[in-house]
Tab-separated table of C-alpha atoms and ligand atoms in Angstrom:
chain	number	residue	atom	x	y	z
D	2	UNK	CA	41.892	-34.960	-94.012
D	3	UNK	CA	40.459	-31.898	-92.829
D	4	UNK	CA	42.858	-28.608	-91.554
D	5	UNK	CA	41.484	-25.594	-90.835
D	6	UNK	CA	43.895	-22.252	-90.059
D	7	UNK	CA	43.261	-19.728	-87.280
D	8	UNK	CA	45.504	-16.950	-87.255
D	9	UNK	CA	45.372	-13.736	-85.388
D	10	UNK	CA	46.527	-11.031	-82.641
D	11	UNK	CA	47.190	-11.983	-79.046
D	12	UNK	CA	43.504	-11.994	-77.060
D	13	UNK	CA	41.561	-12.130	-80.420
D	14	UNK	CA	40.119	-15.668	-79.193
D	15	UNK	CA	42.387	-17.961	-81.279
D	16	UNK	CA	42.307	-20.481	-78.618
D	17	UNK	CA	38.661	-20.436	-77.286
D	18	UNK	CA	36.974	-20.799	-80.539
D	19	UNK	CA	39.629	-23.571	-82.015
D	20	UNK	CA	39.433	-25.522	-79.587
D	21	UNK	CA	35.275	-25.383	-80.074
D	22	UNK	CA	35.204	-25.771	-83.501
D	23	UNK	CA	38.138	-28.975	-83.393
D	24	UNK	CA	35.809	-30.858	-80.730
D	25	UNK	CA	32.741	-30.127	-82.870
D	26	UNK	CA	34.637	-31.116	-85.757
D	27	UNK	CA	36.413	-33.990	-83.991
D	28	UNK	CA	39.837	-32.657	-85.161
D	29	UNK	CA	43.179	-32.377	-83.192
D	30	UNK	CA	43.976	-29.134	-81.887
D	31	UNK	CA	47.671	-27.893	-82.582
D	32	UNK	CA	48.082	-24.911	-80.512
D	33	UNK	CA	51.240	-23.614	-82.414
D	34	UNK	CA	51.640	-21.079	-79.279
D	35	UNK	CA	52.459	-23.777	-76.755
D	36	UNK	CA	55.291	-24.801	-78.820
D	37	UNK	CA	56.942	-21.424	-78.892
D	38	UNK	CA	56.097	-20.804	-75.151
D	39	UNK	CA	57.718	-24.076	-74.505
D	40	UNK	CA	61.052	-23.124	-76.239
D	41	UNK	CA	60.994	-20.015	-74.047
D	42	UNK	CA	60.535	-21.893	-70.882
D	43	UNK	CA	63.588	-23.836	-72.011
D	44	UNK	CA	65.829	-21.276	-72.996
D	45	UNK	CA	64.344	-19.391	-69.443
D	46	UNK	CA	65.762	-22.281	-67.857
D	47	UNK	CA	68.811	-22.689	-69.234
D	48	UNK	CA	69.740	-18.719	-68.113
D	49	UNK	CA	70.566	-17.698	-71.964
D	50	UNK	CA	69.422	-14.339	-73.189
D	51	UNK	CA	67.143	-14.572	-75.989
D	52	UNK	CA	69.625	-11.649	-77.628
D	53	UNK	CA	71.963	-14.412	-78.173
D	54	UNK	CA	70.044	-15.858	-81.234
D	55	UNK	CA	72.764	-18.842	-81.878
D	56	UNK	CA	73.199	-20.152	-78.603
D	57	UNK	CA	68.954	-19.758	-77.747
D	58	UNK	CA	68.610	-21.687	-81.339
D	59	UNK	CA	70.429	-24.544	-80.025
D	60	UNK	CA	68.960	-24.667	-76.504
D	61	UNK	CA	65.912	-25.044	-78.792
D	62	UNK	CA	66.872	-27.380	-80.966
D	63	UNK	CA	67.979	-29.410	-78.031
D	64	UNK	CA	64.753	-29.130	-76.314
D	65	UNK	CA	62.410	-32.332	-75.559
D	66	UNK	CA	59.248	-30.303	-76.735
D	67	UNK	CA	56.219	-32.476	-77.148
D	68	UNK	CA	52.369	-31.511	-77.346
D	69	UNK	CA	49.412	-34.271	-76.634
D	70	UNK	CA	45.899	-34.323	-75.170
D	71	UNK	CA	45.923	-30.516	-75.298
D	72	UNK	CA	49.380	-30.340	-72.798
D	73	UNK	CA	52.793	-29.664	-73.217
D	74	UNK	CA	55.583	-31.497	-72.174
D	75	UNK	CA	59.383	-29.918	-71.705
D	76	UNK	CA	61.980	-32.846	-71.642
D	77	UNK	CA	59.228	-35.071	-70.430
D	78	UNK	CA	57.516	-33.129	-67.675
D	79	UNK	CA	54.479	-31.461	-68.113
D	80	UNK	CA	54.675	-27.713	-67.778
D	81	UNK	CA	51.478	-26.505	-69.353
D	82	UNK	CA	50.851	-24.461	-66.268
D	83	UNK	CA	54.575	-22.978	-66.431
D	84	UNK	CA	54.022	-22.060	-70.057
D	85	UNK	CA	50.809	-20.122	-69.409
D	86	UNK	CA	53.081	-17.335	-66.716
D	87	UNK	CA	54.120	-13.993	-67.246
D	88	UNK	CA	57.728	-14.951	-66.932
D	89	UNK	CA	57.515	-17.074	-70.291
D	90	UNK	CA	55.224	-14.317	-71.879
D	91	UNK	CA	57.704	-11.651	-71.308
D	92	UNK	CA	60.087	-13.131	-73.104
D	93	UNK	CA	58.549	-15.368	-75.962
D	94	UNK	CA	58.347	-13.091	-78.768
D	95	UNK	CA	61.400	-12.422	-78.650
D	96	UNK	CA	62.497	-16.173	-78.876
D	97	UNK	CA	59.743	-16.762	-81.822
D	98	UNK	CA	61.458	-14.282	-83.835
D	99	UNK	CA	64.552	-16.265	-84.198
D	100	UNK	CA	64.250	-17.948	-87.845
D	101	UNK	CA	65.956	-21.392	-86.023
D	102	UNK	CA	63.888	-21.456	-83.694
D	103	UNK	CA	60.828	-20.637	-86.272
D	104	UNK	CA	62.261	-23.478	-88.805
D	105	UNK	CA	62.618	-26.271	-86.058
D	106	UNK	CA	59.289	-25.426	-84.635
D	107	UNK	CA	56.884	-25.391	-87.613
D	108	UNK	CA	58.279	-29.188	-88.088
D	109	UNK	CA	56.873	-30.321	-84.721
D	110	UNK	CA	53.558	-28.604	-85.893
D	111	UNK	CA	53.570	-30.433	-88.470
D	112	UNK	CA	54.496	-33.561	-87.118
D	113	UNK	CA	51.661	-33.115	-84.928
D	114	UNK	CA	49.173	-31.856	-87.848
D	115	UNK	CA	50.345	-35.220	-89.315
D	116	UNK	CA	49.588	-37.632	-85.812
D	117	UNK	CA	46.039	-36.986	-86.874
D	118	UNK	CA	44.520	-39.038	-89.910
D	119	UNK	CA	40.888	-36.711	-89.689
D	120	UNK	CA	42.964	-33.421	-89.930
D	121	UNK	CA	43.267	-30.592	-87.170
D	122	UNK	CA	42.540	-27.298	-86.174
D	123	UNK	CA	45.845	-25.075	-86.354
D	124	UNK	CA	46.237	-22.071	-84.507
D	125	UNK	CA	48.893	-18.958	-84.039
D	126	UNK	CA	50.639	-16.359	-86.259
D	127	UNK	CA	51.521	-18.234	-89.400
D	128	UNK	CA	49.199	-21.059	-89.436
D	129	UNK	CA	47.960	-20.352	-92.965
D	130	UNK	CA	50.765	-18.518	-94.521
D	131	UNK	CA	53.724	-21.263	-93.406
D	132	UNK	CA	52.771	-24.347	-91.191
D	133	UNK	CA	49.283	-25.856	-92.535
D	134	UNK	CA	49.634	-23.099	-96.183
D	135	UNK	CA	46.840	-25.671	-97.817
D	136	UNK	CA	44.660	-25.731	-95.485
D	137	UNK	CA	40.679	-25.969	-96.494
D	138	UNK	CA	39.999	-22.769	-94.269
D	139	UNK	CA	42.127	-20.502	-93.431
D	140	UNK	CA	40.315	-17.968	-90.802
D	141	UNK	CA	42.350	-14.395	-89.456
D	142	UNK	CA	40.620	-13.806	-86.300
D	143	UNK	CA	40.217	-10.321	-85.024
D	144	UNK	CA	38.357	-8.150	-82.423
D	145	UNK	CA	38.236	-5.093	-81.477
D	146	UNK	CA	41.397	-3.978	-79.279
D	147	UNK	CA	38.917	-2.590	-76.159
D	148	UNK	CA	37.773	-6.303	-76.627
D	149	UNK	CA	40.805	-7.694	-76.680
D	150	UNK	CA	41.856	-5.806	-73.564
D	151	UNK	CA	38.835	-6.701	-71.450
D	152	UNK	CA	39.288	-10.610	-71.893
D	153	UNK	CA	43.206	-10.735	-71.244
D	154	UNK	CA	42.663	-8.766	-68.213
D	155	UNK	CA	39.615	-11.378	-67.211
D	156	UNK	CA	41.995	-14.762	-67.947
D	157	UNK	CA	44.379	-12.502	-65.705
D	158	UNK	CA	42.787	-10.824	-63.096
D	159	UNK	CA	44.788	-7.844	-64.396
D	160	UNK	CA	43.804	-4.215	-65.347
D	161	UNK	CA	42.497	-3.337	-68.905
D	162	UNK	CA	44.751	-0.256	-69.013
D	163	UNK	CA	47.623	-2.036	-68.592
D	164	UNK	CA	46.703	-4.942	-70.651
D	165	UNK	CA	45.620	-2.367	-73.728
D	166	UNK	CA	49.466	-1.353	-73.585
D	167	UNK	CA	50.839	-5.123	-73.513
D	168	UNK	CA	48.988	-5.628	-76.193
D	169	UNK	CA	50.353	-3.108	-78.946
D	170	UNK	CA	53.490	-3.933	-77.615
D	171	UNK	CA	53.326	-7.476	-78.122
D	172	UNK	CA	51.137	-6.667	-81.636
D	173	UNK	CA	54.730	-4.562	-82.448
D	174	UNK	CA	56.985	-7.525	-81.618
D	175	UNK	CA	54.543	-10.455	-83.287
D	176	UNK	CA	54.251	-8.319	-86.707
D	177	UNK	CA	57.106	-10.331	-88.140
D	178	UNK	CA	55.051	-13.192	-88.107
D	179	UNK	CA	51.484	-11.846	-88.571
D	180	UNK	CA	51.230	-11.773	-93.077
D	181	UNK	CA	48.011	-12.534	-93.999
D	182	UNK	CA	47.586	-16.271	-96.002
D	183	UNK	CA	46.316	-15.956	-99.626
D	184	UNK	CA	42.372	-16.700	-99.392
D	185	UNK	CA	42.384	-16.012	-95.983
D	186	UNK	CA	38.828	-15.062	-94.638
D	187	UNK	CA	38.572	-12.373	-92.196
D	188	UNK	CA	36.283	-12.923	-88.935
D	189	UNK	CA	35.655	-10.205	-86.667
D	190	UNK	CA	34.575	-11.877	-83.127
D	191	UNK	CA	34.092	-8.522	-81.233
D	192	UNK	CA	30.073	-9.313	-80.560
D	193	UNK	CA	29.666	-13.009	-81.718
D	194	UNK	CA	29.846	-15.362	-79.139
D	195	UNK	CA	32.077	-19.199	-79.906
D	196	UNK	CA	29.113	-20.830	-80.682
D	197	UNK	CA	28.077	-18.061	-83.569
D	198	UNK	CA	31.288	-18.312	-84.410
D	199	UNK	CA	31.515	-22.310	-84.750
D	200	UNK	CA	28.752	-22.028	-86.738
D	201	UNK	CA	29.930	-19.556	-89.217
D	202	UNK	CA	33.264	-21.232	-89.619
D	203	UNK	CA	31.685	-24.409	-90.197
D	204	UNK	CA	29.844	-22.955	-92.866
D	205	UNK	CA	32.914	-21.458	-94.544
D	206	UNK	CA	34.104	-24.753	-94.481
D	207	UNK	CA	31.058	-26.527	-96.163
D	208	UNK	CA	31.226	-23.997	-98.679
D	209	UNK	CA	35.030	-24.008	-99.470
D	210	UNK	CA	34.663	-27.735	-99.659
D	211	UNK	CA	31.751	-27.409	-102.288
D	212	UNK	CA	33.381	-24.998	-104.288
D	213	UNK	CA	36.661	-27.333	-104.658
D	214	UNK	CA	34.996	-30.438	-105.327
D	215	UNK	CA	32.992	-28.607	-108.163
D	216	UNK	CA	36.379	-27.404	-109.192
D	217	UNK	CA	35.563	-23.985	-108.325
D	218	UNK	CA	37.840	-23.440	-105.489
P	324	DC	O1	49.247	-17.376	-79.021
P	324	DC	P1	50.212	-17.237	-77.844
P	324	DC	O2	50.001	-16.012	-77.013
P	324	DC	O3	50.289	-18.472	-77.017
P	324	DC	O4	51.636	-17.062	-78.547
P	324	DC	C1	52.809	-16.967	-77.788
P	324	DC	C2	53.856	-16.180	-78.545
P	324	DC	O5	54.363	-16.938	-79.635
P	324	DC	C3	53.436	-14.824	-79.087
P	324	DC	O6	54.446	-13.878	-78.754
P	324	DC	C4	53.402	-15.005	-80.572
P	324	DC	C5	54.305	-16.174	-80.831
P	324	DC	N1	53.793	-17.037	-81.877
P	324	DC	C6	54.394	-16.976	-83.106
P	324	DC	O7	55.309	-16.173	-83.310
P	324	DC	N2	53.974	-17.819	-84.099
P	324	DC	C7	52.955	-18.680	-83.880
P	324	DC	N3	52.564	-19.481	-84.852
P	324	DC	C8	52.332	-18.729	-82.619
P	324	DC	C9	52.763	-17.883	-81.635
């Protein structure tokens, strides 16, 4: 079994490149995201105020949240779109930084890590330090934040002003769940494109391999 880490800041690229690197590696990819946007949608729907952590915990823990073929499913239906809007990105961080909600999560990630004999791809905040912590690789993705800016406001259609400001704001509110793993290796994807950047995590990956099976890992 293979599992490889991706962790980083909102817009760094998480998602492009391990996606990429789980199809060229034939690996599942968990999007740990989706499963946090998911609970929001949920505890959206149910009216409750993410402020009340006990009551959104248990809308949570109630929720039919189920990932597959790259989609998410809420109670059944798929709602990959719905997950995606600005009405669930206003208010998931403050849903993931309930420690419920956290706990019960990181067990359907790994449930889902676990679906997957050849390994997976895991990607978020705390993919390294608390969902996959032995993984082969574990990668912390950055860019620069003028970078960062310019591709949220292109998947958006938004302006880079505004998204330069959502973005320290949301960097504020994610810190809780942004530690860096032990071993991590830092990746700066500012001027690489996803191919360079398959390429040099595959190679990390050869080489961590190596070095354990020689017992130097
Ligand atoms: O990566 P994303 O934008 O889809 O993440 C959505 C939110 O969930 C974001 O506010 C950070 C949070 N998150 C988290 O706290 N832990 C993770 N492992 C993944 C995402």
């Amino acid at each position: 079994m293979t599992v490889v880490a991706i962790d980083g800041p909102s817009g760094a690229g998480k998602s492009t490149l391990a996606r990429a690197l789980a199809t060229r590696l034939g690996l599942r990819h968990v999007d740990t995201g989706a499963y946090y946007r998911a609970a929001a949608l949920a505890v959206l729907r149910a009216g409750v105020d993410p402020a009340d952590a006990t009551t959104t915990a248990k809308v949570v823990r109630g929720a039919g949240i189920a990932r597959s073929g790259g989609r998410t499913r809420l109670d059944g239906a798929d709602v990959e779109d719905d997950i995606r809007g600005p009405e669930v990105t206003a208010v998931v961080s403050d849903v993931a930084a309930i420690p419920e909600v956290r706990a019960h999560l990181v067990h359907l990630q790994r449930d889902e890590v676990g679906d997957d004999p050849a390994g997976a791809v895991v990607e978020g905040r705390d993919a390294g330090t608390v969902v996959v912590p032995d993984a082969d690789l574990k990668v912390w993705l950055t860019a620069s934040p003028a970078e960062r800016a310019l591709r949220r406001a292109a998947e958006r259609g938004g302006d880079v002003a505004a998204e330069a400001d959502a973005l320290v704001r949301r960097d504020r509110r994610d810190a809780h769940a942004m530690a860096r793993a032990d071993g991590v290796v830092e990746v700066d994807g500012t001027d690489a494109t996803v191919e360079q950047l398959v390429e040099r995590l595959v190679t990390l990956l050869r080489d961590r391999v190596t070095a354990l099976a020689e017992g130097r890992g």
